[in-house]
mmCIF file of C-alpha atoms and ligand atoms in Angstrom:
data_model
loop_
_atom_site.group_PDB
_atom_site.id
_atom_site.type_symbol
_atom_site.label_atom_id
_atom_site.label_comp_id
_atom_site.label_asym_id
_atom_site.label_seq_id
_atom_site.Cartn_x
_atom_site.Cartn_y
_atom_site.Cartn_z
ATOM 1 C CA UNK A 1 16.554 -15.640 6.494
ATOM 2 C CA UNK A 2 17.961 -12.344 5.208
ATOM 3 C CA UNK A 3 20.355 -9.675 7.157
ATOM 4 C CA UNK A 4 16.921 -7.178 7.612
ATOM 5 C CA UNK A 5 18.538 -4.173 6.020
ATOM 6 C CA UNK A 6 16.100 -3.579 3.475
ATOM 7 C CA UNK A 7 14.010 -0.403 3.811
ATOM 8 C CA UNK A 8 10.373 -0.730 3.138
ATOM 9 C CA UNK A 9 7.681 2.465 2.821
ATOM 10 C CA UNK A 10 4.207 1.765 2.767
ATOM 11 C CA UNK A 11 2.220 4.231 1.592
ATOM 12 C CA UNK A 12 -1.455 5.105 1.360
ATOM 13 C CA UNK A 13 -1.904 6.931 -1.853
ATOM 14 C CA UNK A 14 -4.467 10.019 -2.355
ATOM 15 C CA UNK A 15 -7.881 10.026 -3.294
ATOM 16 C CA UNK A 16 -10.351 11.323 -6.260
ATOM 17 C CA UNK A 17 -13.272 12.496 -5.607
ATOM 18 C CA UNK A 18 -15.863 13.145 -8.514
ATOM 19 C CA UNK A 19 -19.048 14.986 -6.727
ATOM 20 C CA UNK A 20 -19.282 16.774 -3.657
ATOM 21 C CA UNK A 21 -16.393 16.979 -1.186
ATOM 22 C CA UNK A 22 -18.353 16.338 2.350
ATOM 23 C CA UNK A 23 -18.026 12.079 1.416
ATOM 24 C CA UNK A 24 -14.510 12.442 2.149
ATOM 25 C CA UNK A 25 -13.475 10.884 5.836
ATOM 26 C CA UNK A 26 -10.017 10.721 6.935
ATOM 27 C CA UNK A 27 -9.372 7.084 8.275
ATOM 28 C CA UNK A 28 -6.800 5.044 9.512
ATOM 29 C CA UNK A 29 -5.407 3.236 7.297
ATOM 30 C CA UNK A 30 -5.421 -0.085 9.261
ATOM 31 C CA UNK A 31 -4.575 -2.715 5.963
ATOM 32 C CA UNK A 32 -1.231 -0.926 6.367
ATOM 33 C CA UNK A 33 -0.904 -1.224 9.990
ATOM 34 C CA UNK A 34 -1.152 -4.784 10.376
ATOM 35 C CA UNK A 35 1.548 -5.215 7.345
ATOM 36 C CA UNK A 36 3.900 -2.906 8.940
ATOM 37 C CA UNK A 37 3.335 -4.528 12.706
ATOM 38 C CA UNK A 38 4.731 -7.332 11.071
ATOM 39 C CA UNK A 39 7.879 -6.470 9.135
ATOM 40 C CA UNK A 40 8.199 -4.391 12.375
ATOM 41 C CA UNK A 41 7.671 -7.196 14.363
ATOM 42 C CA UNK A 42 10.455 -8.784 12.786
ATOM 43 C CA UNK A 43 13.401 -6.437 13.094
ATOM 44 C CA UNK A 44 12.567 -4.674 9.757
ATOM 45 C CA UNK A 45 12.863 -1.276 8.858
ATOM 46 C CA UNK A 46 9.051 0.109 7.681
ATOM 47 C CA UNK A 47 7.839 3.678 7.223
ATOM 48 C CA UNK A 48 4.514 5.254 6.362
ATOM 49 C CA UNK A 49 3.481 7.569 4.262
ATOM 50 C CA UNK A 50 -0.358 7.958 4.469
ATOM 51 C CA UNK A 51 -0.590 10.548 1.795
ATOM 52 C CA UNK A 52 -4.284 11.317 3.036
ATOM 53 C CA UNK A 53 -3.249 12.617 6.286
ATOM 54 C CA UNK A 54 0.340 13.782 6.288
ATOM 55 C CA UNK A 55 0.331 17.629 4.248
ATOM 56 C CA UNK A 56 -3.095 16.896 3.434
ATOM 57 C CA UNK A 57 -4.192 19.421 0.833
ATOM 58 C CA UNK A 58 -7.344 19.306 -1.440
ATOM 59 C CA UNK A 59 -6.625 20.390 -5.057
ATOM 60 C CA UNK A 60 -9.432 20.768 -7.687
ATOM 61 C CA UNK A 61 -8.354 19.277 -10.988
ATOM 62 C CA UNK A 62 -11.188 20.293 -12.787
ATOM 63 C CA UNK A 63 -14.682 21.553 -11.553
ATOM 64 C CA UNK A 64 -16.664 18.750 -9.791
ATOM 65 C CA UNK A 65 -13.006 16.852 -9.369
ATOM 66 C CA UNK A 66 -11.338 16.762 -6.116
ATOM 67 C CA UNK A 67 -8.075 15.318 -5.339
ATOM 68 C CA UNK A 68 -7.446 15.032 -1.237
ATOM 69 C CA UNK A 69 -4.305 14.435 -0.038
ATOM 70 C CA UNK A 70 -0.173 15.511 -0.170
ATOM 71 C CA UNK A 71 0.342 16.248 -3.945
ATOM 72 C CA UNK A 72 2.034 14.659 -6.313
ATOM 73 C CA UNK A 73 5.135 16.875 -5.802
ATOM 74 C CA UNK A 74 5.553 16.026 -2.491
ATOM 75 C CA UNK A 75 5.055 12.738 -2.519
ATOM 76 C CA UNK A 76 7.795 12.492 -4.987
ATOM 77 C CA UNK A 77 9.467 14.449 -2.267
ATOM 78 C CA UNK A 78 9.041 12.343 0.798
ATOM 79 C CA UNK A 79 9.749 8.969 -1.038
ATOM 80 C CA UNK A 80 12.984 11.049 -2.344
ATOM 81 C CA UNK A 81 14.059 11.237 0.973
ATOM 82 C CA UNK A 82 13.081 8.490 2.546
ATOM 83 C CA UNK A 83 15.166 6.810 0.271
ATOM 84 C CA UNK A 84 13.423 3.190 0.590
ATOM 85 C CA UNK A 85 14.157 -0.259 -1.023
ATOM 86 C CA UNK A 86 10.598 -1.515 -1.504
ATOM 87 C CA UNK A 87 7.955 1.122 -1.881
ATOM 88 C CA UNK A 88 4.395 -1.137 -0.556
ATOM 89 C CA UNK A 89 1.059 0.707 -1.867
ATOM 90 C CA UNK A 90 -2.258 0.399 -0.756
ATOM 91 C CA UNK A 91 -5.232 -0.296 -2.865
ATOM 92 C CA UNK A 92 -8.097 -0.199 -0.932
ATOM 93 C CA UNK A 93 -10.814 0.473 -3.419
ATOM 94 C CA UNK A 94 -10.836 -0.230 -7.682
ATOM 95 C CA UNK A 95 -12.298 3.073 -8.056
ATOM 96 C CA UNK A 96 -8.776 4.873 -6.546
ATOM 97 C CA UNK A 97 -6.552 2.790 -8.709
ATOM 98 C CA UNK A 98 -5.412 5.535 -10.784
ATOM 99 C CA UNK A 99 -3.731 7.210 -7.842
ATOM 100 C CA UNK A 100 -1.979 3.913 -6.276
ATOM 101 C CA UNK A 101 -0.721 3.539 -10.018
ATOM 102 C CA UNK A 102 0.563 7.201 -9.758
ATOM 103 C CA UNK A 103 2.264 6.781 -6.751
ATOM 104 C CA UNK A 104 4.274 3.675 -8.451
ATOM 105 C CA UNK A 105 5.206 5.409 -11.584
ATOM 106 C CA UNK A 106 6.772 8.468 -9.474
ATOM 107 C CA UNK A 107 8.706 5.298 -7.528
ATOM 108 C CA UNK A 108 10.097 4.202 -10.771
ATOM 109 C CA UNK A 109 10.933 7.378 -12.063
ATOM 110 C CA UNK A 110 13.181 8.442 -8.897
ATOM 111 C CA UNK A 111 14.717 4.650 -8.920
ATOM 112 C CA UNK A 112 13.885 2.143 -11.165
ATOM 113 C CA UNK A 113 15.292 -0.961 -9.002
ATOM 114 C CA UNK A 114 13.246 0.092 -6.238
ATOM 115 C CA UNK A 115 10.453 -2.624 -5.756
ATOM 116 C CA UNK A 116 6.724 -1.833 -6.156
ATOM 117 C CA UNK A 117 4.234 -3.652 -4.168
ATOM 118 C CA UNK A 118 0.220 -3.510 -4.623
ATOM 119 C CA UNK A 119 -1.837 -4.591 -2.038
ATOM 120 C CA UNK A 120 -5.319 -4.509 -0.628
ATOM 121 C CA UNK A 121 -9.009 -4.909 -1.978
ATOM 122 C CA UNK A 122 -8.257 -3.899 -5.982
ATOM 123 C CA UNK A 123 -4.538 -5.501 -5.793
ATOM 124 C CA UNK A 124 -6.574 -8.912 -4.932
ATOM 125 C CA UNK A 125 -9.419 -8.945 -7.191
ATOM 126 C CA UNK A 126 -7.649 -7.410 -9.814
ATOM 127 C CA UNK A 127 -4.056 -8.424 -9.651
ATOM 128 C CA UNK A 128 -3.161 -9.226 -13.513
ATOM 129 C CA UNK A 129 -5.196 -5.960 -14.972
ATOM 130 C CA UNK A 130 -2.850 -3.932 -12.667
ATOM 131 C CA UNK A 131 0.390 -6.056 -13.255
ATOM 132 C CA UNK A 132 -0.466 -5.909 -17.102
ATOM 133 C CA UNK A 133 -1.326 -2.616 -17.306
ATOM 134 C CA UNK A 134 1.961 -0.982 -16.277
ATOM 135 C CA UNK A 135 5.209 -2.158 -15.727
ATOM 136 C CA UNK A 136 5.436 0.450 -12.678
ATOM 137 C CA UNK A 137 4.450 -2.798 -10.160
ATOM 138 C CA UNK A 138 6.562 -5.728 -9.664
ATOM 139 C CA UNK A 139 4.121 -7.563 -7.128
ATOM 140 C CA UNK A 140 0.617 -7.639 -6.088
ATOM 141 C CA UNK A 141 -0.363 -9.190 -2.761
ATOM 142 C CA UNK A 142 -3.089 -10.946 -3.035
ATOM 143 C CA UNK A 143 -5.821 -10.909 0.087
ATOM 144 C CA UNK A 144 -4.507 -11.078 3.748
ATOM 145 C CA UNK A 145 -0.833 -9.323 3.190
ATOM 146 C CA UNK A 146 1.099 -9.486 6.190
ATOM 147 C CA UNK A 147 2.789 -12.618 5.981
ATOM 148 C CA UNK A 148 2.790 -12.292 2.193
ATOM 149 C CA UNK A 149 4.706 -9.059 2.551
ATOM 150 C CA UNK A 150 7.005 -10.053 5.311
ATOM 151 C CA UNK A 151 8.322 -13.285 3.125
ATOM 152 C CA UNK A 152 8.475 -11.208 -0.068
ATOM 153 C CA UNK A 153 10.660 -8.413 2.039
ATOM 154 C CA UNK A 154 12.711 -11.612 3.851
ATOM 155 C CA UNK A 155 12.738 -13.252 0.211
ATOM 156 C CA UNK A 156 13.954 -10.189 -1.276
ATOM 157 C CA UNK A 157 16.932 -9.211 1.742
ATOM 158 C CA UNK A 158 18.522 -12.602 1.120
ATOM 159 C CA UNK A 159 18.634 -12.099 -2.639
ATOM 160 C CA UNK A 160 17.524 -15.983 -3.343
ATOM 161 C CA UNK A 161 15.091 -15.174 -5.921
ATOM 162 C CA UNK A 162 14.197 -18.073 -7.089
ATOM 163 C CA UNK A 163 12.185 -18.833 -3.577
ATOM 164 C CA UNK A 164 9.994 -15.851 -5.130
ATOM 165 C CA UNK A 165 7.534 -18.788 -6.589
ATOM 166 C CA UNK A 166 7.498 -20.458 -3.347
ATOM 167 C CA UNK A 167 5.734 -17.419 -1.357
ATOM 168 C CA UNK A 168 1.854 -18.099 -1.536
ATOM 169 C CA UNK A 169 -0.475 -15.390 -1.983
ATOM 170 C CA UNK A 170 1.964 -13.172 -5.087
ATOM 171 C CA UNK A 171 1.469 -12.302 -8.616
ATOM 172 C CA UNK A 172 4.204 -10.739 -10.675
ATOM 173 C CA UNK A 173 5.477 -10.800 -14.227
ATOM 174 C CA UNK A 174 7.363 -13.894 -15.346
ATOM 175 C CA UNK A 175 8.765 -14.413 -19.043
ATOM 176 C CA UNK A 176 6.171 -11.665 -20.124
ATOM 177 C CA UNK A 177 3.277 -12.678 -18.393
ATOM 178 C CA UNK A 178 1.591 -12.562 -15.152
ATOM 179 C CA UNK A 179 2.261 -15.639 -12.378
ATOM 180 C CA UNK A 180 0.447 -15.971 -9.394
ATOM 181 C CA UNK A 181 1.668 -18.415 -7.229
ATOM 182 C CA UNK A 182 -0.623 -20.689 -4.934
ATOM 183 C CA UNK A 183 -3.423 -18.751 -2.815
ATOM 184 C CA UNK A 184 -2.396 -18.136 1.079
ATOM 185 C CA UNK A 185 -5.314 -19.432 3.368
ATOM 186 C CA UNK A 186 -6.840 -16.688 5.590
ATOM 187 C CA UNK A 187 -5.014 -16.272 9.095
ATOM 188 C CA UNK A 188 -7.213 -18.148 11.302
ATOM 189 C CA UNK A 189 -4.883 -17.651 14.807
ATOM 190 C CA UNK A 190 -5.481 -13.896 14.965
ATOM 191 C CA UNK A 191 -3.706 -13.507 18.116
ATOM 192 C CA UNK A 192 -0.439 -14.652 16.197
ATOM 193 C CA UNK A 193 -0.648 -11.352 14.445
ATOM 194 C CA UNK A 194 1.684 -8.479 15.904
ATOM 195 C CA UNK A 195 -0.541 -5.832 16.542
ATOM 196 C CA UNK A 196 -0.591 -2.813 14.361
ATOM 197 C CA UNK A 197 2.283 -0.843 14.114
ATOM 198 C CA UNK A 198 0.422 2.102 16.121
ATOM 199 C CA UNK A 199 3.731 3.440 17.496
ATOM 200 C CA UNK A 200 4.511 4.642 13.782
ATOM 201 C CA UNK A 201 1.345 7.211 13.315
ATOM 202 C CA UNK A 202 0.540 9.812 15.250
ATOM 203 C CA UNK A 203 -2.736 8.565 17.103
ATOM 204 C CA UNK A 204 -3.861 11.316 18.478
ATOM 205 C CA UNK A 205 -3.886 12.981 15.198
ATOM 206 C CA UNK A 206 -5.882 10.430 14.021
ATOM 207 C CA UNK A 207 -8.265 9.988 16.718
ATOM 208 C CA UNK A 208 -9.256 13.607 17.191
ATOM 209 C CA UNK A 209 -9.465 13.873 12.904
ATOM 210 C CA UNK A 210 -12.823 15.276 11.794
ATOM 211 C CA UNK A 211 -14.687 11.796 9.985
ATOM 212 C CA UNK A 212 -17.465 13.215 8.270
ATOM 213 C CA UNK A 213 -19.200 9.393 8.226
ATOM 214 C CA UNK A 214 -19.381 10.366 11.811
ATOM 215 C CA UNK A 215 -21.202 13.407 11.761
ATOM 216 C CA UNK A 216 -23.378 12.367 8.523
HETATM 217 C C1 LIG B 301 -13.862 0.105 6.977
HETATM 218 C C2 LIG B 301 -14.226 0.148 5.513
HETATM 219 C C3 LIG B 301 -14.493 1.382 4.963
HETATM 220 C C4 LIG B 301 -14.356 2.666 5.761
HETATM 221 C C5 LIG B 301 -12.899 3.094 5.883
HETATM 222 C C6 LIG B 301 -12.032 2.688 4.748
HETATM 223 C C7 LIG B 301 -10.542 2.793 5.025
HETATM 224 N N1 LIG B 301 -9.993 3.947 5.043
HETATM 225 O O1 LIG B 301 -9.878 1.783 5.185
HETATM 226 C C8 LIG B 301 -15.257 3.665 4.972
HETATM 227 C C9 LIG B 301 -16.612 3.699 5.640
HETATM 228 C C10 LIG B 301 -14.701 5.065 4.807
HETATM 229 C C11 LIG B 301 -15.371 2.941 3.623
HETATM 230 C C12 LIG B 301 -15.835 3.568 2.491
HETATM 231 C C13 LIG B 301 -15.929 2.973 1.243
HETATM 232 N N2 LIG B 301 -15.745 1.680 0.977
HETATM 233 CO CO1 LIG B 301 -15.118 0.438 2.293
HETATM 234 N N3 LIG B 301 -14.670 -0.919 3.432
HETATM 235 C C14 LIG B 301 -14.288 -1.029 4.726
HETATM 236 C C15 LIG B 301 -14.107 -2.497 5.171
HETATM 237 C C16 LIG B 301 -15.404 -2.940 5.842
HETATM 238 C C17 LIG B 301 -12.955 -2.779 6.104
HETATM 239 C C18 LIG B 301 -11.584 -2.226 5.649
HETATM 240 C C19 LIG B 301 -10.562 -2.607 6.670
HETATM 241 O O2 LIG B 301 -10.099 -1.780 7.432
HETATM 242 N N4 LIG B 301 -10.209 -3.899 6.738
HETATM 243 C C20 LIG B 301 -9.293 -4.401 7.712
HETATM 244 C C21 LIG B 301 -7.856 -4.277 7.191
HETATM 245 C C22 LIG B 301 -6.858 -4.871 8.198
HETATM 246 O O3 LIG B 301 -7.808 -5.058 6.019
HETATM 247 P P1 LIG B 301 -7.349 -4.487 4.616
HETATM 248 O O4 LIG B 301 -7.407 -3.019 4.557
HETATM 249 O O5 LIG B 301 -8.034 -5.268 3.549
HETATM 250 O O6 LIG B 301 -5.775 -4.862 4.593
HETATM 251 C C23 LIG B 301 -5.288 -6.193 4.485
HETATM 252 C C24 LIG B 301 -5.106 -6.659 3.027
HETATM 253 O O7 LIG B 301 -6.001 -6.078 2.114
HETATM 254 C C25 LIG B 301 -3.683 -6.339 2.729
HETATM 255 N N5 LIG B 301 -3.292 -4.972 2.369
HETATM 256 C C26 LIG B 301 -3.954 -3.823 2.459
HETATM 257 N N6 LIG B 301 -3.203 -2.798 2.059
HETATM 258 C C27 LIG B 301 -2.018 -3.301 1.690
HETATM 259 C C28 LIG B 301 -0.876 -2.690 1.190
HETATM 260 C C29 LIG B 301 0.237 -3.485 0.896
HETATM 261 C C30 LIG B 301 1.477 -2.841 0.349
HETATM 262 C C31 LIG B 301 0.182 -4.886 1.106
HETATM 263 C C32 LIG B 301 1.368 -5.726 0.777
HETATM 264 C C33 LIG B 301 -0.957 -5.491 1.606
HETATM 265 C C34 LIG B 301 -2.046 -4.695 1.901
HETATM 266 O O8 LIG B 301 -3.044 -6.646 3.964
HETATM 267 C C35 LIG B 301 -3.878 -6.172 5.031
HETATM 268 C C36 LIG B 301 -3.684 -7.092 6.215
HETATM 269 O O9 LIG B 301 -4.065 -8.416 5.918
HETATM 270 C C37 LIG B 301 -13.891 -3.202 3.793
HETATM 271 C C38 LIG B 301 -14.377 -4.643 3.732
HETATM 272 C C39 LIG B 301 -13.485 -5.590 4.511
HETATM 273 N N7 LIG B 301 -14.101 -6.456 5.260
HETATM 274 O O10 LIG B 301 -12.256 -5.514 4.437
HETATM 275 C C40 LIG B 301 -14.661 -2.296 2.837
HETATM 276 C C41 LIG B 301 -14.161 -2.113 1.424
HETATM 277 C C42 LIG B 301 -12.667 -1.830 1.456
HETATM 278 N N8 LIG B 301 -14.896 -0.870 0.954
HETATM 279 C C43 LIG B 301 -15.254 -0.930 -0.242
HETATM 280 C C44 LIG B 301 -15.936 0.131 -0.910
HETATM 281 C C45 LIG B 301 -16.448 -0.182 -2.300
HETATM 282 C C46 LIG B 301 -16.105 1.368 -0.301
HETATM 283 C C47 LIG B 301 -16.760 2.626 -0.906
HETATM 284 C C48 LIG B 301 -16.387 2.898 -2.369
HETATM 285 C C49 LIG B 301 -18.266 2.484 -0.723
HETATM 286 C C50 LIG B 301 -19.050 3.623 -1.406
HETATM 287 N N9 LIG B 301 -19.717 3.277 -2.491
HETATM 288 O O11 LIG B 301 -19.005 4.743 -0.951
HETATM 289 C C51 LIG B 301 -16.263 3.732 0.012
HETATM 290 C C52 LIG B 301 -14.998 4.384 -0.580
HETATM 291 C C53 LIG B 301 -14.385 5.390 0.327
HETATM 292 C C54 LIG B 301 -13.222 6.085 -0.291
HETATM 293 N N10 LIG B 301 -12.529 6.807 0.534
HETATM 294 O O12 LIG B 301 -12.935 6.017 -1.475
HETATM 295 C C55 LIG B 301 -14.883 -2.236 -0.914
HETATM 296 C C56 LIG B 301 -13.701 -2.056 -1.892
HETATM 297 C C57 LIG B 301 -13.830 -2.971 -3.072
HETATM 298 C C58 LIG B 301 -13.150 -2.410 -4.260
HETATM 299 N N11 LIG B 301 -12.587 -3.327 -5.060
HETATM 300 O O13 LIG B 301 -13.141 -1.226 -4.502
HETATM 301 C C59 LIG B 301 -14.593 -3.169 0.323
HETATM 302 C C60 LIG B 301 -13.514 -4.258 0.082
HETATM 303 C C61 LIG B 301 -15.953 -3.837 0.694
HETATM 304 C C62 LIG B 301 -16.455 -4.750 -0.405
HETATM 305 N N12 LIG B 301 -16.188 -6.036 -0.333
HETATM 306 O O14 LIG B 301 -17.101 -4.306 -1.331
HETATM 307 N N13 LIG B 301 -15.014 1.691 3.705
#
């Protein structure tokens, strides 16, 4: 069991949009709840950054090409000063992977020992493309991430890496290619879970936010 003094930010990167703008919704990013309720849960130190709703800014890259959320710049910014040990990315959808694998190259550019962690919907279906792709991740988690995360964080605080292999549910690079250790099975008891870590986003913000799927 480690010391809990390692710092983890989880952050939900921005979004590319290729056609009209109106498709956009601002959501809560629950995946990223229910991972930090648990390292929360369990005396750990976890911060958010959901790029798509703090500073959110739209920037045109091109015509028809949107980008929504903080920019680059200040993402780079925030993580600066956040200063965190494990940086935990969300990859909700395959078609936003380009901006999740953004996000990771400007956390190995500030610090290259700090760790990089893919998770979500494209992290699980698509784990060694991203792993072998760039050298920007260290893990994906693969499906259901909570307890994935929280043993990889406890795993990683007591510095006894060889248990890495041990943590179900994890691909990463090993001798030059890409190791997944054993599937996790889905949580059945759901009322084991700590509930989402709602005390770290601002709610209210996120209730009253204008979701155009609502009004289409
Ligand atoms: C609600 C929902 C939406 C909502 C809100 C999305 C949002 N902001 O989260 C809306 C309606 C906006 C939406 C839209 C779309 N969606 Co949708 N959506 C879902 C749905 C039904 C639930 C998502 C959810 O909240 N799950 C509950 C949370 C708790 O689970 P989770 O996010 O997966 O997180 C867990 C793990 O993945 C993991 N995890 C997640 N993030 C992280 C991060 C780290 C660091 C770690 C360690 C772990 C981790 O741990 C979490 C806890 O166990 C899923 C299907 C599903 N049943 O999951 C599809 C799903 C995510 N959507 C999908 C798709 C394709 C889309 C659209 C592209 C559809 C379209 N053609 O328009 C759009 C894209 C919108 C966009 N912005 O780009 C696909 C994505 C597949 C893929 N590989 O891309 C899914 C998986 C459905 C499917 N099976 O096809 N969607």
């Amino acid at each position: 069991m480690g010391n809990r003094k390692l710092k983890t930010l989880l952050i939900n990167p921005p979004q590319t949009y290729y056609q009209d703008s109106t498709k956009f919704s601002k959501s809560f990013p629950l995946g990223l709840a229910f991972v930090a309720g648990m390292l929360d849960s369990k005396g750990y130190h976890v911060e958010i950054l959901d790029t798509l709703f703090d500073s959110f800014e739209v920037n045109n890259l091109e015509k028809d090409i949107k980008i929504y959320g903080m920019s680059y710049n200040n993402i780079k910014k925030e993580i600066i000063k956040r200063d965190p040990d494990i940086v935990g990315i969300a990859a909700p959808f395959t078609a936003q992977a380009e901006n999740a694998l953004r996000v990771s190259k400007i956390v190995k550019e500030i610090n290259e020992n700090i760790i990089t962690v893919i998770g979500g919907p494209d992290a699980s279906v698509r784990a060694e493309k991203i792993l072998k792709q760039s050298k920007s991740f260290d893990f994906a988690v693969i499906r259901e991430g909570e307890y994935t995360m929280l043993e990889l964080v406890e795993t990683l605080d007591s510095n006894n890496l060889e248990i890495i292999e041990q943590i179900p549910g994890l691909a990463y690079r090993k001798n030059g290619n890409i190791h997944f250790t054993p599937n996790r099975s889905f949580n059945h008891e759901l009322d084991d879970l700590p509930l989402p870590a709602y005390h770290l986003f601002d709610m209210d913000a996120y209730l009253n936010a204008n979701d155009e799927h609502l009004n289409a």
